[in-house]
CSV table of N, CA and C in Angstrom, one decimal:
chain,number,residue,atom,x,y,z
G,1244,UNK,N,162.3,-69.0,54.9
G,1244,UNK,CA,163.6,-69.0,54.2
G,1244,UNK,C,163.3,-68.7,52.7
G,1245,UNK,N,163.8,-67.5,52.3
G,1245,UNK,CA,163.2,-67.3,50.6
G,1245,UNK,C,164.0,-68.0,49.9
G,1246,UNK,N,165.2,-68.4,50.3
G,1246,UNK,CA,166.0,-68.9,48.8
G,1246,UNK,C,165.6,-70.4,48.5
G,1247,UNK,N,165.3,-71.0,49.9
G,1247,UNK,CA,164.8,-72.8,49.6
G,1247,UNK,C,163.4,-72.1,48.7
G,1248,UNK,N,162.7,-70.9,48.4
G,1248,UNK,CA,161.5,-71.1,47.4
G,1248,UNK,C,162.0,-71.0,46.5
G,1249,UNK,N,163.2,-70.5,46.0
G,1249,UNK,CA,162.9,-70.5,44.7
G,1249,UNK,C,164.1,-71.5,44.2
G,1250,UNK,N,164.3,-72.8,44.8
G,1250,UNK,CA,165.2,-73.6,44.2
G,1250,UNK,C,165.2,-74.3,42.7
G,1251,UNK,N,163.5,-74.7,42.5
G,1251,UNK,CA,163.0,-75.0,41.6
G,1251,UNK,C,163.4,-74.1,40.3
G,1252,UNK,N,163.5,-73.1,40.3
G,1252,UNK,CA,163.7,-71.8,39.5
G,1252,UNK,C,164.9,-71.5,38.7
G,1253,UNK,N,165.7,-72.4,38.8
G,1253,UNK,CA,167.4,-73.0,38.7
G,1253,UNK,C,168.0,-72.5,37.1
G,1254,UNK,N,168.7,-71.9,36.6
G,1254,UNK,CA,168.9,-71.5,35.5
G,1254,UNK,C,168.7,-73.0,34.1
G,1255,UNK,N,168.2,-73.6,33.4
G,1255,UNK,CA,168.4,-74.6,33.0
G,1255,UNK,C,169.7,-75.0,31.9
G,1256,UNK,N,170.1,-76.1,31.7
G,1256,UNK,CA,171.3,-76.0,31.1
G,1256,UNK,C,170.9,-76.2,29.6
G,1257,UNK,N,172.1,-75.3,29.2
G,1257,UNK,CA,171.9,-75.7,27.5
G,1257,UNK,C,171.5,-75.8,26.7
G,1258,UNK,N,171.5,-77.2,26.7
G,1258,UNK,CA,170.7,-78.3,25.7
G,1258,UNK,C,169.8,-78.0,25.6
G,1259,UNK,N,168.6,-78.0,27.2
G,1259,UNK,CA,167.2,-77.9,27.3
G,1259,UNK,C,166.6,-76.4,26.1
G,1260,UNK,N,168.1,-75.3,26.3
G,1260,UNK,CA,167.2,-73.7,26.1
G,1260,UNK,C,166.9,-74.4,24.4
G,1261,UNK,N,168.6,-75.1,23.7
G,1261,UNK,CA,168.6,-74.4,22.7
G,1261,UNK,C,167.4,-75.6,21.8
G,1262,UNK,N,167.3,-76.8,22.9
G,1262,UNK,CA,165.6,-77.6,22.4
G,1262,UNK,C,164.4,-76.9,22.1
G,1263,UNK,N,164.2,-75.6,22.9
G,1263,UNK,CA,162.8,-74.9,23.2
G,1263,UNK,C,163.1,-73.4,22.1
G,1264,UNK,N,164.3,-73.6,21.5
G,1264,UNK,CA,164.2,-72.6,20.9
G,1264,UNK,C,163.4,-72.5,19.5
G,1265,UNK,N,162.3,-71.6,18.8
G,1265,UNK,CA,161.6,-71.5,18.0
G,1265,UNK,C,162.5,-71.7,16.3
G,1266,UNK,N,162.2,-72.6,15.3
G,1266,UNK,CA,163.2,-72.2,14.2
G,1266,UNK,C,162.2,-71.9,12.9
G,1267,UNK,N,162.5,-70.4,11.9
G,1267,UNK,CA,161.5,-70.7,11.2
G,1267,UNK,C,161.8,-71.9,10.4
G,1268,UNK,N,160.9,-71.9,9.0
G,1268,UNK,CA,161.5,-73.0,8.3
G,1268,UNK,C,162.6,-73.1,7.0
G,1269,UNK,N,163.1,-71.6,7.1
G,1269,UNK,CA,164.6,-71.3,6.3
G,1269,UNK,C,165.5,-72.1,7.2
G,1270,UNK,N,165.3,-72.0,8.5
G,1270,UNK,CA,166.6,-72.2,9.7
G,1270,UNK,C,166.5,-73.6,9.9
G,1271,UNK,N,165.4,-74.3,9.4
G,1271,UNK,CA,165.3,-75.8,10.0
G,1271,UNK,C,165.5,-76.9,8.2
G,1272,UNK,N,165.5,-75.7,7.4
G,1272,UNK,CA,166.1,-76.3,6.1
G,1272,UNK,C,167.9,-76.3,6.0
G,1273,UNK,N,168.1,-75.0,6.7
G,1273,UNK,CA,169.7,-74.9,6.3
G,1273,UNK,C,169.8,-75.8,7.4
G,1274,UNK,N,169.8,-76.2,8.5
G,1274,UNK,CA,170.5,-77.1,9.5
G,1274,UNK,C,170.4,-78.8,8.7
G,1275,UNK,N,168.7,-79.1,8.3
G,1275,UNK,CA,169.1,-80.1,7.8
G,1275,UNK,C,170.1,-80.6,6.5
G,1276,UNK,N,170.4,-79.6,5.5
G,1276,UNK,CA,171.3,-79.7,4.4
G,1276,UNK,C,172.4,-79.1,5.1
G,1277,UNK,N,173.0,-78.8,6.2
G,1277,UNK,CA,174.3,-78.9,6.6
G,1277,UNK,C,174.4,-80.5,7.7
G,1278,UNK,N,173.3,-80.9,8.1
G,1278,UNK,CA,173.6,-82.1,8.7
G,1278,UNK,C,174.4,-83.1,7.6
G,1279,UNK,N,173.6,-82.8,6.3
G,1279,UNK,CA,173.9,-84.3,5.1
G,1279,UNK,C,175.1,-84.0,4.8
G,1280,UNK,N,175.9,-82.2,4.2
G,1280,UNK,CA,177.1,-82.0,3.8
G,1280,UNK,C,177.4,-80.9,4.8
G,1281,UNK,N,178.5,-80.8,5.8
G,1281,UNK,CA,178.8,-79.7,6.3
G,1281,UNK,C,179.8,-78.8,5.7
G,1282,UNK,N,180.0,-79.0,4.6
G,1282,UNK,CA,181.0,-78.1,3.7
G,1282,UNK,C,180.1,-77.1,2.4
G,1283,UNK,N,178.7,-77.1,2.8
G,1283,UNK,CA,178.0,-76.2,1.7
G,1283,UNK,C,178.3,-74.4,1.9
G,1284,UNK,N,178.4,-74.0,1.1
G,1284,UNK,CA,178.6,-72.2,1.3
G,1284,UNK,C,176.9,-71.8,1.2
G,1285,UNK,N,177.1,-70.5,2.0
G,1285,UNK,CA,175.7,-70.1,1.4
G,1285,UNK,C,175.4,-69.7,0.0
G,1286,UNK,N,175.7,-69.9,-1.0
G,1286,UNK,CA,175.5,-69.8,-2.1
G,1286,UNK,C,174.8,-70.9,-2.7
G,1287,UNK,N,175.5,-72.2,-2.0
G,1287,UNK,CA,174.9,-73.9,-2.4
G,1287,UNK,C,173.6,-73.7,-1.7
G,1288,UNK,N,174.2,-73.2,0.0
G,1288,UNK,CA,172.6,-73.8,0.4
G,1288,UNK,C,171.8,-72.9,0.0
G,1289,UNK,N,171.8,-71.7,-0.3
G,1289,UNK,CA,170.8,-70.7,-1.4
G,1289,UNK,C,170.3,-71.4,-2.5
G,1290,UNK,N,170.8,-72.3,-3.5
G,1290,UNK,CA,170.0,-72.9,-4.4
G,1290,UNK,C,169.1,-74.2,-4.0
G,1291,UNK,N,170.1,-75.0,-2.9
G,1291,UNK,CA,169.6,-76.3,-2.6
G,1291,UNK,C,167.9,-76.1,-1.9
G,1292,UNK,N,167.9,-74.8,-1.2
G,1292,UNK,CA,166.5,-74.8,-0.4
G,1292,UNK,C,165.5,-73.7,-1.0
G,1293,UNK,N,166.2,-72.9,-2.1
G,1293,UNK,CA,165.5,-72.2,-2.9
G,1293,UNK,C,164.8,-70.7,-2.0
G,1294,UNK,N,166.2,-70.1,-1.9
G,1294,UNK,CA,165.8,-68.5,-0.9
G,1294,UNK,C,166.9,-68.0,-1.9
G,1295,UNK,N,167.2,-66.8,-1.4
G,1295,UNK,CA,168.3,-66.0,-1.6
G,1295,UNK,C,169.6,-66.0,-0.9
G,1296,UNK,N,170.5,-65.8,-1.7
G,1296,UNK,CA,171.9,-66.0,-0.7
G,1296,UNK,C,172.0,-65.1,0.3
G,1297,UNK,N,171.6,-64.0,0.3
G,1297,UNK,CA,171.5,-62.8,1.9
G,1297,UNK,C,170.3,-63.6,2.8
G,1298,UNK,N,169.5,-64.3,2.3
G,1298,UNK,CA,168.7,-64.9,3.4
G,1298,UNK,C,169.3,-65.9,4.4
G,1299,UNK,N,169.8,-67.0,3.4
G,1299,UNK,CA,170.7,-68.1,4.2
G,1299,UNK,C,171.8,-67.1,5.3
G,1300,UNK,N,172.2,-66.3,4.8
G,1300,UNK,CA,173.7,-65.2,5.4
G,1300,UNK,C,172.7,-65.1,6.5
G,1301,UNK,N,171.8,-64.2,6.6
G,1301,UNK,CA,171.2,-63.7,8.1
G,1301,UNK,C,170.6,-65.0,8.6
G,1302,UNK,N,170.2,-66.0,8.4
G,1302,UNK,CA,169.4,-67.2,9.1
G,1302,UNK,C,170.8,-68.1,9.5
G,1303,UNK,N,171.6,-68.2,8.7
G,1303,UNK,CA,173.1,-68.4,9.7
G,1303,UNK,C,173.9,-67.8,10.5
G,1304,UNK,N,173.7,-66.4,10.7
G,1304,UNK,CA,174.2,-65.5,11.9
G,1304,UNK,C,173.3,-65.5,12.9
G,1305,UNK,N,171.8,-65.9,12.7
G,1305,UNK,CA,170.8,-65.8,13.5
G,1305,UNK,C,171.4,-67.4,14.2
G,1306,UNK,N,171.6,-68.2,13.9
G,1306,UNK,CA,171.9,-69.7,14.1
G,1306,UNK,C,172.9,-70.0,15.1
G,1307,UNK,N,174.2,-69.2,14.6
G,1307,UNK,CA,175.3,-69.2,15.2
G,1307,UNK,C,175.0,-68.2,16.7
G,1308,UNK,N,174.3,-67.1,16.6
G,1308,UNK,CA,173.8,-66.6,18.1
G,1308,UNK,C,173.2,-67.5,18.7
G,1309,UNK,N,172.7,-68.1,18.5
G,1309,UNK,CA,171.7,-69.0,19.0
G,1309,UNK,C,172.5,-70.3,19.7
G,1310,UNK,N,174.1,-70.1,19.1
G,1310,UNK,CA,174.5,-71.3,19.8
G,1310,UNK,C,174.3,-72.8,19.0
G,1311,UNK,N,173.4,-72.4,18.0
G,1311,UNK,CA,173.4,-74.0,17.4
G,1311,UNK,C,173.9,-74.4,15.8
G,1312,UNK,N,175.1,-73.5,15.7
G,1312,UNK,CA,175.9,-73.8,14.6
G,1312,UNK,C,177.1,-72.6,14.7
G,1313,UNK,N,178.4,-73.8,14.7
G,1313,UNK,CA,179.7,-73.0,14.8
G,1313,UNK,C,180.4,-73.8,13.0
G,1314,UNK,N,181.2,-72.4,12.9
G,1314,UNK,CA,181.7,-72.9,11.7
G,1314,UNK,C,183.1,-73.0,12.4
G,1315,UNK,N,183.9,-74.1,11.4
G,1315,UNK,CA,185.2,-74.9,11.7
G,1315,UNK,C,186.2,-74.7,10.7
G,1316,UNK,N,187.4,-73.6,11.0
G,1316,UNK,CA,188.0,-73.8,10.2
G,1316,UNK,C,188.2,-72.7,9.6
G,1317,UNK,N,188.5,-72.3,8.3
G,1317,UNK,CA,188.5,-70.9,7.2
G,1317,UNK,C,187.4,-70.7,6.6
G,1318,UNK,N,187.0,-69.5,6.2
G,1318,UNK,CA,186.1,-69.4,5.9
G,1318,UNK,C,185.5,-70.1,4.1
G,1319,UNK,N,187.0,-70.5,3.6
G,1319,UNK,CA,186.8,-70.5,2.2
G,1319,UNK,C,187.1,-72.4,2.5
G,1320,UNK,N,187.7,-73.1,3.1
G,1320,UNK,CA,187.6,-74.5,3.4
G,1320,UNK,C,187.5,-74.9,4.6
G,1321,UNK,N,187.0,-74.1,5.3
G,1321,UNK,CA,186.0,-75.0,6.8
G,1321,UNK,C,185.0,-75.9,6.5
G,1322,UNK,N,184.5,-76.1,7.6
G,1322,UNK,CA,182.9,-76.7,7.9
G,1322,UNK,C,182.0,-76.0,8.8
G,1323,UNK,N,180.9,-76.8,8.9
G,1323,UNK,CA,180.1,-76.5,9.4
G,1323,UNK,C,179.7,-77.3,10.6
G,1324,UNK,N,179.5,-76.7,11.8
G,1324,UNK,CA,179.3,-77.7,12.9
G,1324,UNK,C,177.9,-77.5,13.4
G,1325,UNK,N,176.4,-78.7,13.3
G,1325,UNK,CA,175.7,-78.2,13.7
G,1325,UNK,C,175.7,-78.9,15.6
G,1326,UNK,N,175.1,-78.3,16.0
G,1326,UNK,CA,174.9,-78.3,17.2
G,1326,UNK,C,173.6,-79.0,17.9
């Protein structure tokens, strides 16, 4: 019976991928300074972690594909939801 072999093989859910996913350390600075304020623009978090504001821009589109940050709201008075 081939399908009882590969039971084990089971797609895993969610949580588990987005745990094992790699972050550099621009991606693991903006998440923690949006954990403290979720209302910072990339502009703030450009000075607060000391990159460029086009950097924060791509390492937050890279984030949000990733599934582990949705923004809430407008873009000029939303938030930030980390995941």
């Amino acid at each position: 019976n081939f399908s009882a072999d590969f039971g084990s093989y089971e797609k895993k859910s969610e949580p588990d991928e987005t745990a094992n996913v790699k972050l550099s350390e621009t991606q693991k600075k903006i998440i923690e300074e949006l954990k403290k304020n979720n209302e910072l623009s990339a502009v703030e978090l450009s000075s607060k972690i000391d990159v460029a504001t086009r950097t924060v821009e791509f390492n937050i589109k890279q984030l949000k594909e990733m599934g582990m940050l949705v923004r809430k709201g407008a873009n000029k008075n939303g938030v930030w939801e980390v995941k």
